Structure formats: structure tokens, C-alpha cells
mmCIF file of C-alpha atoms in Angstrom:
data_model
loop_
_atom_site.group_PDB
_atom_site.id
_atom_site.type_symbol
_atom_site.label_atom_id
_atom_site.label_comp_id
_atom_site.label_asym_id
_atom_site.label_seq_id
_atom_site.Cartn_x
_atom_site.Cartn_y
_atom_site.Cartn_z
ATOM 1 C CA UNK F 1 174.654 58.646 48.758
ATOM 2 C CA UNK F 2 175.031 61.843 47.082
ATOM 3 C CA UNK F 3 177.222 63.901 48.846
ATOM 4 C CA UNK F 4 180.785 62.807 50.783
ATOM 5 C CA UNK F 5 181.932 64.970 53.542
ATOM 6 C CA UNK F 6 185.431 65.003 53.745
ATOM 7 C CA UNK F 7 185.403 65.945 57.257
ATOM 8 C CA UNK F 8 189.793 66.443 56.375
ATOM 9 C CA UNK F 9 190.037 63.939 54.367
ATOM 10 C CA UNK F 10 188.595 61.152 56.285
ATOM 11 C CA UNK F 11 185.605 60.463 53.734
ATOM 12 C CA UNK F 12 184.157 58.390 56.599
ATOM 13 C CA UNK F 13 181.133 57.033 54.818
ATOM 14 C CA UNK F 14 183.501 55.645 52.254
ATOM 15 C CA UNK F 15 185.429 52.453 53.374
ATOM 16 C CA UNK F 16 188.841 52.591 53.593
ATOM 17 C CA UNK F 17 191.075 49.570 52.101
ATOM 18 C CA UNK F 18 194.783 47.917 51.676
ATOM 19 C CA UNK F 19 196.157 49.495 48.849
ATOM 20 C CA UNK F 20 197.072 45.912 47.269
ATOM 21 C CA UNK F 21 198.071 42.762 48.506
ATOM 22 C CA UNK F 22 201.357 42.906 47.593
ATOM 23 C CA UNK F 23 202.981 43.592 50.618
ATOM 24 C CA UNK F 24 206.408 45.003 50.994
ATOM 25 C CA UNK F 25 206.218 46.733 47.139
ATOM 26 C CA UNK F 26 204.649 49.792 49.344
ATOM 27 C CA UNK F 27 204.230 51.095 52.439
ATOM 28 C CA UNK F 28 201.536 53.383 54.439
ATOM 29 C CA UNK F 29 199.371 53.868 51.343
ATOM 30 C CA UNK F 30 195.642 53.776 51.977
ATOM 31 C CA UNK F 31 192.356 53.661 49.309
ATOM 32 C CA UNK F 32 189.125 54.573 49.219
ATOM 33 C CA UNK F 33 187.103 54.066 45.971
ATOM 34 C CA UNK F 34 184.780 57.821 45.991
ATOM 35 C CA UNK F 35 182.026 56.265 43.364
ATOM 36 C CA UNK F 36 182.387 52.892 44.405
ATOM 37 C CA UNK F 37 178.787 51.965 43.533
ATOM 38 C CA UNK F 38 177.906 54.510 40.750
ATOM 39 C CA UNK F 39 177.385 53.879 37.073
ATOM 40 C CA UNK F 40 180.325 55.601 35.333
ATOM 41 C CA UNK F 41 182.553 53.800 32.937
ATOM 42 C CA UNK F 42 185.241 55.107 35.822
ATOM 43 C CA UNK F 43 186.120 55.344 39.379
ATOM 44 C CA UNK F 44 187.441 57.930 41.275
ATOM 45 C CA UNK F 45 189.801 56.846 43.902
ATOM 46 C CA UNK F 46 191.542 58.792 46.854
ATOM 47 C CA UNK F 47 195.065 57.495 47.608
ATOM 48 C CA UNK F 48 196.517 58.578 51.191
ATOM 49 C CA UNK F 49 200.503 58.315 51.502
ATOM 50 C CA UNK F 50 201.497 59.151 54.985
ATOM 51 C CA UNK F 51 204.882 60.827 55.717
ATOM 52 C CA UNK F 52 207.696 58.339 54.303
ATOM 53 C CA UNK F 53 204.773 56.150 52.449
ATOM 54 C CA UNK F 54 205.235 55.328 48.778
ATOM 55 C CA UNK F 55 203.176 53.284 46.034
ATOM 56 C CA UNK F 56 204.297 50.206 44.287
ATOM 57 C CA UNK F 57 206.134 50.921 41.394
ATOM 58 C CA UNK F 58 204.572 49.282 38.415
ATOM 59 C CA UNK F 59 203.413 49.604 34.938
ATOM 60 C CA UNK F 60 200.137 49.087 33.270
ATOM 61 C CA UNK F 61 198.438 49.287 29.860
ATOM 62 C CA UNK F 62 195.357 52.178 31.238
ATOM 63 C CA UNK F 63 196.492 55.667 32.191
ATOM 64 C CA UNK F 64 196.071 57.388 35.300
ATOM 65 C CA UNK F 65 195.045 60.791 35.619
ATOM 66 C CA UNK F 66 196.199 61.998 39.277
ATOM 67 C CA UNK F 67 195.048 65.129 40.840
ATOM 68 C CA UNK F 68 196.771 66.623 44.125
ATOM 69 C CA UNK F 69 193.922 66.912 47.045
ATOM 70 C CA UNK F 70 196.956 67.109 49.523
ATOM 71 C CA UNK F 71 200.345 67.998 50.511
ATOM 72 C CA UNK F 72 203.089 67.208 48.689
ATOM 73 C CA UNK F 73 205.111 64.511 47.314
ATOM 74 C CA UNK F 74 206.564 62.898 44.266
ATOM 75 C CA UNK F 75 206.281 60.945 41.246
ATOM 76 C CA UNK F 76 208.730 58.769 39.324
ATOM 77 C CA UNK F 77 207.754 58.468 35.426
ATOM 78 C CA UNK F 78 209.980 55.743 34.402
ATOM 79 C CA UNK F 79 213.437 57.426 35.363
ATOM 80 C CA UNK F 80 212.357 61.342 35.960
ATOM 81 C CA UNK F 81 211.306 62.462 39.272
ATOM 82 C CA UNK F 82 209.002 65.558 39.689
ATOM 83 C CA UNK F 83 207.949 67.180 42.520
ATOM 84 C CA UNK F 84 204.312 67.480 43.082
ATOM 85 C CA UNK F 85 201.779 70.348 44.980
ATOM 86 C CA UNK F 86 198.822 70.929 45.257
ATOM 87 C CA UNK F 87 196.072 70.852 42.331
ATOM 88 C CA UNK F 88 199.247 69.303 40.222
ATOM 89 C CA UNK F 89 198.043 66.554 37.841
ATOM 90 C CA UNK F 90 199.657 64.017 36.369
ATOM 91 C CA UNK F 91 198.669 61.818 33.492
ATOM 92 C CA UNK F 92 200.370 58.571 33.628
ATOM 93 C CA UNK F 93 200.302 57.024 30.104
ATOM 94 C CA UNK F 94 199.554 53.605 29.522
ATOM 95 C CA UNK F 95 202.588 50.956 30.174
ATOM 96 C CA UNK F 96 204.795 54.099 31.663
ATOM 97 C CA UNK F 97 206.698 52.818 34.891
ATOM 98 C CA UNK F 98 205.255 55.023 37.746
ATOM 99 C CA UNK F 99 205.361 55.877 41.631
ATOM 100 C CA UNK F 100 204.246 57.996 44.159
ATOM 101 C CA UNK F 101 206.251 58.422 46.982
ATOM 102 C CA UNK F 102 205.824 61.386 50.517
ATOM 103 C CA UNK F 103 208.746 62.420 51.535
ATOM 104 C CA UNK F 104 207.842 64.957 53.849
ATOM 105 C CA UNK F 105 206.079 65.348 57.213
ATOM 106 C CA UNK F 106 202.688 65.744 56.103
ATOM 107 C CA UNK F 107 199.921 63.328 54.668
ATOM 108 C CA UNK F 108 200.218 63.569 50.645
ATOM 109 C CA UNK F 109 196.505 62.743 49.112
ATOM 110 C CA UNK F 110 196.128 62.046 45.519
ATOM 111 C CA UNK F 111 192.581 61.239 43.380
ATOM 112 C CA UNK F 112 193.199 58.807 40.993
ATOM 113 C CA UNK F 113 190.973 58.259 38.249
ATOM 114 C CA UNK F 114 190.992 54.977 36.133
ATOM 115 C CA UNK F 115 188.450 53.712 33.532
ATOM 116 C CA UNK F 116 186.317 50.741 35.494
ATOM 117 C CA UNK F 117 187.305 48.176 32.944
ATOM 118 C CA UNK F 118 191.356 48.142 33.267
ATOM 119 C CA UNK F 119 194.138 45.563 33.362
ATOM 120 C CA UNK F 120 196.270 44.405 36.314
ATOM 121 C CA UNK F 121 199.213 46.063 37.266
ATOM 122 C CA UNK F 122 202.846 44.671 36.816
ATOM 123 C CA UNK F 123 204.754 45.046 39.532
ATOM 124 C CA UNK F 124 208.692 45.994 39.195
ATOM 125 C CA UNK F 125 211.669 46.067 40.349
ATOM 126 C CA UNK F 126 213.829 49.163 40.645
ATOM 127 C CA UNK F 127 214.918 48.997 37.351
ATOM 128 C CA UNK F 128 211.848 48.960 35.942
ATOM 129 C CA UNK F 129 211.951 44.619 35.137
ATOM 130 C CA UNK F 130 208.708 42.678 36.623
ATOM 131 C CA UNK F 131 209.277 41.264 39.842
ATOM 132 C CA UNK F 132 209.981 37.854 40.669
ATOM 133 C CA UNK F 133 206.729 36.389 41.523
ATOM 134 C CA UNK F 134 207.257 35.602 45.936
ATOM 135 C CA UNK Q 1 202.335 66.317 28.359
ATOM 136 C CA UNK Q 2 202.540 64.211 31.551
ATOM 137 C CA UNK Q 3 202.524 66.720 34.495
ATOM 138 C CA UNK Q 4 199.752 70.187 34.373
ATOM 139 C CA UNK Q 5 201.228 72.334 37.177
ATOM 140 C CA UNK Q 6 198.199 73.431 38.887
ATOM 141 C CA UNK Q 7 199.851 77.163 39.778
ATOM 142 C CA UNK Q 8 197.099 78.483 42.029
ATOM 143 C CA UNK Q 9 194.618 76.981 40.242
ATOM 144 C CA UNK Q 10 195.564 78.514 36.811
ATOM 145 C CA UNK Q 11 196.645 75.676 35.187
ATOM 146 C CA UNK Q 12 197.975 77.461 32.597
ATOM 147 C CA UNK Q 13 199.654 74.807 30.121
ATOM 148 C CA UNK Q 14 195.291 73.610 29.759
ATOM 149 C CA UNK Q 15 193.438 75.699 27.593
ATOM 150 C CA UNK Q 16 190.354 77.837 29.351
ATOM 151 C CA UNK Q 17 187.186 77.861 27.518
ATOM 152 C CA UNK Q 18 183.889 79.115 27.706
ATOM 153 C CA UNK Q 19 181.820 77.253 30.379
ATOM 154 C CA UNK Q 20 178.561 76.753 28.060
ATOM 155 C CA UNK Q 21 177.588 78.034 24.750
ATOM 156 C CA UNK Q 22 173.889 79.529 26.130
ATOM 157 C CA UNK Q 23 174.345 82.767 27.211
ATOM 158 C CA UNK Q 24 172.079 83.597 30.276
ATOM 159 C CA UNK Q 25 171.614 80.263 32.163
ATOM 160 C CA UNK Q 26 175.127 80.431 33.920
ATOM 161 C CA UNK Q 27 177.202 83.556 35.181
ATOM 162 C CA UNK Q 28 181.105 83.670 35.753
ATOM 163 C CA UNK Q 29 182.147 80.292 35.749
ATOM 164 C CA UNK Q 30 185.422 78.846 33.868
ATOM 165 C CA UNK Q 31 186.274 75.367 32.400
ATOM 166 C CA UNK Q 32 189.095 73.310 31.693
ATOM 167 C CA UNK Q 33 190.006 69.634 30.720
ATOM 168 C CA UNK Q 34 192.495 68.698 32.404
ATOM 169 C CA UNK Q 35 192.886 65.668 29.960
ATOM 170 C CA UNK Q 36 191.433 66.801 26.551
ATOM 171 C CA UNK Q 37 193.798 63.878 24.724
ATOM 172 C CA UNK Q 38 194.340 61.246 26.620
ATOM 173 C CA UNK Q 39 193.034 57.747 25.857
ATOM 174 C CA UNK Q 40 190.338 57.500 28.901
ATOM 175 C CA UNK Q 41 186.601 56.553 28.793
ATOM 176 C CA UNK Q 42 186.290 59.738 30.880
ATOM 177 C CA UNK Q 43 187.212 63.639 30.999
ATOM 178 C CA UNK Q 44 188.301 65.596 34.180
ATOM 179 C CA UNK Q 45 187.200 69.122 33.978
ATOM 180 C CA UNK Q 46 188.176 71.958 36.384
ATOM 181 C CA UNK Q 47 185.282 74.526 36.540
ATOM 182 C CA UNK Q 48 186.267 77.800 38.494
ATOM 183 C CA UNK Q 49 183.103 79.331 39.776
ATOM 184 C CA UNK Q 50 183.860 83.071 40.395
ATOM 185 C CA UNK Q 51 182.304 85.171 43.996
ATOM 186 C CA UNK Q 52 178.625 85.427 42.838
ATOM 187 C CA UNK Q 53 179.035 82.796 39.951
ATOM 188 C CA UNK Q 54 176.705 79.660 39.082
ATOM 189 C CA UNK Q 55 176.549 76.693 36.659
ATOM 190 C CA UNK Q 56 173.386 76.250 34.420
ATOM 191 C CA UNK Q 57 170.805 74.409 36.209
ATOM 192 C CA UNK Q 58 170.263 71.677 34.112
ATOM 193 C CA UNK Q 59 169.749 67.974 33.902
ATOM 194 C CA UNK Q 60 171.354 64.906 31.708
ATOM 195 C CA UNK Q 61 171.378 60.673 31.570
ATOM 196 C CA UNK Q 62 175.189 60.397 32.653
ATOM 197 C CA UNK Q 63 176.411 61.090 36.286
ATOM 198 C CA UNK Q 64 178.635 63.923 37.581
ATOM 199 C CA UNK Q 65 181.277 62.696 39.970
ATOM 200 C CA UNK Q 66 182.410 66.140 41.533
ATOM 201 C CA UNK Q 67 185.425 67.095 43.941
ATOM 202 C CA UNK Q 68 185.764 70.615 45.322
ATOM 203 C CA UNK Q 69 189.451 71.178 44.877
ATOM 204 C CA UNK Q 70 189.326 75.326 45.914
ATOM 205 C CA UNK Q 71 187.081 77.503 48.418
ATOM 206 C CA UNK Q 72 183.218 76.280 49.249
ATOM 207 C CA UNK Q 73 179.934 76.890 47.135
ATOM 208 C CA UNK Q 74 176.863 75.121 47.390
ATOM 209 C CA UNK Q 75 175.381 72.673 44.872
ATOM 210 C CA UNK Q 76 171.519 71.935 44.459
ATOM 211 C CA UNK Q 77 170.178 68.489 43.931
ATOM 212 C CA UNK Q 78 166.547 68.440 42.741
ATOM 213 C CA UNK Q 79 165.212 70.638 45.438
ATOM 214 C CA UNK Q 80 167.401 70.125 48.055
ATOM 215 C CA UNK Q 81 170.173 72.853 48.565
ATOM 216 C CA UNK Q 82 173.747 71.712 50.308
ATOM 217 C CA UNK Q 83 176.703 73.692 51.255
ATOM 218 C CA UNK Q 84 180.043 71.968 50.208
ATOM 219 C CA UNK Q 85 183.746 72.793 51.305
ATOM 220 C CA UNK Q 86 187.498 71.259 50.369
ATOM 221 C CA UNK Q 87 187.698 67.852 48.494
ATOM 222 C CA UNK Q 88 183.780 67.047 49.444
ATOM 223 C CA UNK Q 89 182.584 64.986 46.727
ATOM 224 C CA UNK Q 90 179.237 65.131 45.131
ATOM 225 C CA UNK Q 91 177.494 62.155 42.994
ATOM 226 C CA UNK Q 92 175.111 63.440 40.698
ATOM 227 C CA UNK Q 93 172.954 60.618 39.394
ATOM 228 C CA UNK Q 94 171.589 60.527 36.509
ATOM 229 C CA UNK Q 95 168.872 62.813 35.341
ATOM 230 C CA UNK Q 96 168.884 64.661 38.579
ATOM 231 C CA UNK Q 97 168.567 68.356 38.305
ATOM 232 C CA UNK Q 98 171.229 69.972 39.391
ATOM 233 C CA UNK Q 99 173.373 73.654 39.333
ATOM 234 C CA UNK Q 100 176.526 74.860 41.644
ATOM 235 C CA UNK Q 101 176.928 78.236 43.090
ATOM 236 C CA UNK Q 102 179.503 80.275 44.539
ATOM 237 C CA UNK Q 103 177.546 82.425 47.303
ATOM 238 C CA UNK Q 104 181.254 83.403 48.886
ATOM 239 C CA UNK Q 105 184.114 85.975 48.266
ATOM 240 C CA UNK Q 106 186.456 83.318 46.921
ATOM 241 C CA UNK Q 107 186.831 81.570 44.444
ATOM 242 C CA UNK Q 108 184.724 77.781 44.505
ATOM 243 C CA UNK Q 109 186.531 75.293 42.013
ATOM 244 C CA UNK Q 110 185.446 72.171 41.411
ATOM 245 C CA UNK Q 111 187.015 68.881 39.981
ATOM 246 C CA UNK Q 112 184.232 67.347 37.664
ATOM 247 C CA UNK Q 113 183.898 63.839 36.029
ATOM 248 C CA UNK Q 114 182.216 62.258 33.494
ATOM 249 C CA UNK Q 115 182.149 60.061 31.077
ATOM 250 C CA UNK Q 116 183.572 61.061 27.928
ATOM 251 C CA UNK Q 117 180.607 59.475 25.875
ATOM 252 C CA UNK Q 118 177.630 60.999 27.653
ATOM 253 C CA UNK Q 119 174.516 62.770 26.728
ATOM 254 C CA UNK Q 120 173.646 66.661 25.839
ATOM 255 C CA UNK Q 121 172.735 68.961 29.137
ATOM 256 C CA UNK Q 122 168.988 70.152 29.190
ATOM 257 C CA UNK Q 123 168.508 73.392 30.824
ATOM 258 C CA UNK Q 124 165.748 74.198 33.009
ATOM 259 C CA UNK Q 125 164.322 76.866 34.337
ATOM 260 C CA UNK Q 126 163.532 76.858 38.007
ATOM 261 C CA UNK Q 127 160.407 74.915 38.189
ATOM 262 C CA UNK Q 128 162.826 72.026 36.811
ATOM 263 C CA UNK Q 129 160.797 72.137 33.614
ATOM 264 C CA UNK Q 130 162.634 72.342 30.202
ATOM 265 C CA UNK Q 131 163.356 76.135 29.859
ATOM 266 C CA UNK Q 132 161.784 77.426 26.149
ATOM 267 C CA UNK Q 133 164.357 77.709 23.301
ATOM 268 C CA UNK Q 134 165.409 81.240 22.559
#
């Protein structure tokens, strides 16, 4: 497969997955790896927050780099919130707390790029300690 | 430097540099890394095709993962020509020949990754044969 229609931001020939097993550390986040089967060193994935959806809030040693594909939202970096548009990118450094969260009324689509080789999240609490495994 | 406001596209806190150092095998397109220092295997680069613009046509070993973040263009794969619009996403294998071009009145961006260890471009003509040195 060469090329991926979006067809507005469906990517239908791209399967669509949970965002992470965790359940109840997010909410109405969906994931579809863009290069699934390709032979980068990285993958290229496209994050869908629908309105009021929000990522886990965790911590890792790889970084993110995060481009805007749609709408609006926000980011916490450890304890600073930033508003985010379109074509915004963030880099997420390694180990720095991080979230994405929609609070508006409109999807909010994010590409998130990540080297292929990368260690597990931690997931946290609010104030940035690791959870309590369930 | 965690968050590069995008700002229409300008991105103006990411330095803009010339899309390729051979003169004459490309025509009004701009480039920027969107993450020139971070610790990644791989490099995001914005290239801003202007109305009329086009990339070298040229082949290489490592793939292209591309996004169109602004406008529509076309991109050609081999011999096979394909129009592209808003967040479609090419793969360009390996060693396939390949060139984007902006055929509209607006500006075509595009969201390009690669590895950041990767192999030098050749440049072909348009036979697809290695184009002379100057």
C-alpha cells in the first residue's frame, strides 16, 4: 500500500485500535498505526480525541514528536498547559509527564511519531506519581 | 523548545533552508525540521511546495513516510502519477522513484519522515536513469 486516502480522516484501509488497555486512564481516544508494516526505524501514528476525550497521562523514557492534523485541543507538559491548533507540534521529551486532552466540540487529530523500538509507558496519577497497579 | 507554533504554516521559531543543494532538479519548494535536536531515530521535515513548484525526482534505499498537512499536489511513484489532498499519506518504499508537485494555486505542504540515518538521494532524469553529473 502506497498511498492512504484520508477520505476526512477516516484512513479506512488502516485499522483502527483501543488506544491502550488501560481503561478508565482515558477516554474516546482512537489509533491507527499509518506505516504499520513499513521498514522505518519509526511509526507514524494518528491519534483521534473526540469532543471531551483525553489521553492517559503518563511518562516515558522516548520522545514524542506530535503534529496537529485536526482541530484543537491541549497538552499538559508536566504542570503547564498549552493550547494547541492546527500544524502546532509538540516535542515531548523523554520521561516528561504528558497529556492530550479536546475540550471543544470538534474531533482533535494528532500524528504521533515514536521510534519503533521504545519503552512502555508509566501511567500516573494526577500528580504526576505512577499509578497503583488495579 | 517543546511546542513549534505552526502560524499558518510558517513555523517560524524552525529555521527554513534550502530544499536541495542541486540547482535545476527542483523549483520553489521550502524545508524545515521540525525536530533538528531531538534524540529520535527519525527527522520530521515540513516541505512547502509553492503554485507551480516540484521536488527533485529522485530515488534512495530508506522510505519516505509522507502526510499532506496544507493544500493538494500530486506525487509520482515510478510511473504512476496520483493526486493527493489533506492528511493523505504516502509510503515511499525504498528505491522507488519518486518527485511531488504542486500543479495548483495554493500552496501543497507536506509532512515528511525518515529515518535520521538514511542514504544520499540520486537524481534522475525522466527516463528514471541516473541524471549525468554537472
Amino acid at each position: 500500500m502506497s498511498i492512504t486516502r484520508s477520505e476526512g480522516f477516516a484512513f479506512p484501509a488502516v485499522e483502527m485500535t483501543t488506544y491502550k488497555d488501560e481503561p478508565g486512564t482515558w477516554v474516546a481516544v482512537s489509533r491507527r498505526v499509518l506505516n504499520a508494516d513499513s521498514d522505518t526505524t519509526f511509526e507514524a501514528r494518528y491519534f483521534e480525541l473526540a469532543p471531551g476525550g483525553y489521553t492517559s497521562f503518563e511518562r516515558h523514557g522516548h520522545e514524542h514528536i506530535v503534529v496537529v492534523l485536526r482541530g484543537k485541543g491541549k497538552v499538559r507538559l508536566g504542570d503547564e498547559w498549552n493550547e494547541l491548533g492546527p500544524s502546532d507540534t509538540v516535542r515531548v521529551s523523554g520521561h516528561t509527564p504528558h497529556q492530550f486532552t479536546n475540550p471543544t466540540q470538534e474531533p482533535f487529530g494528532i500524528l504521533c511519531i515514536v521510534d519503533r523500538d521504545r519503552d512502555r509507558p508509566v501511567l500516573l496519577d494526577n500528580d504526576g506519581n505512577p499509578r497503583a497497579s488495579e
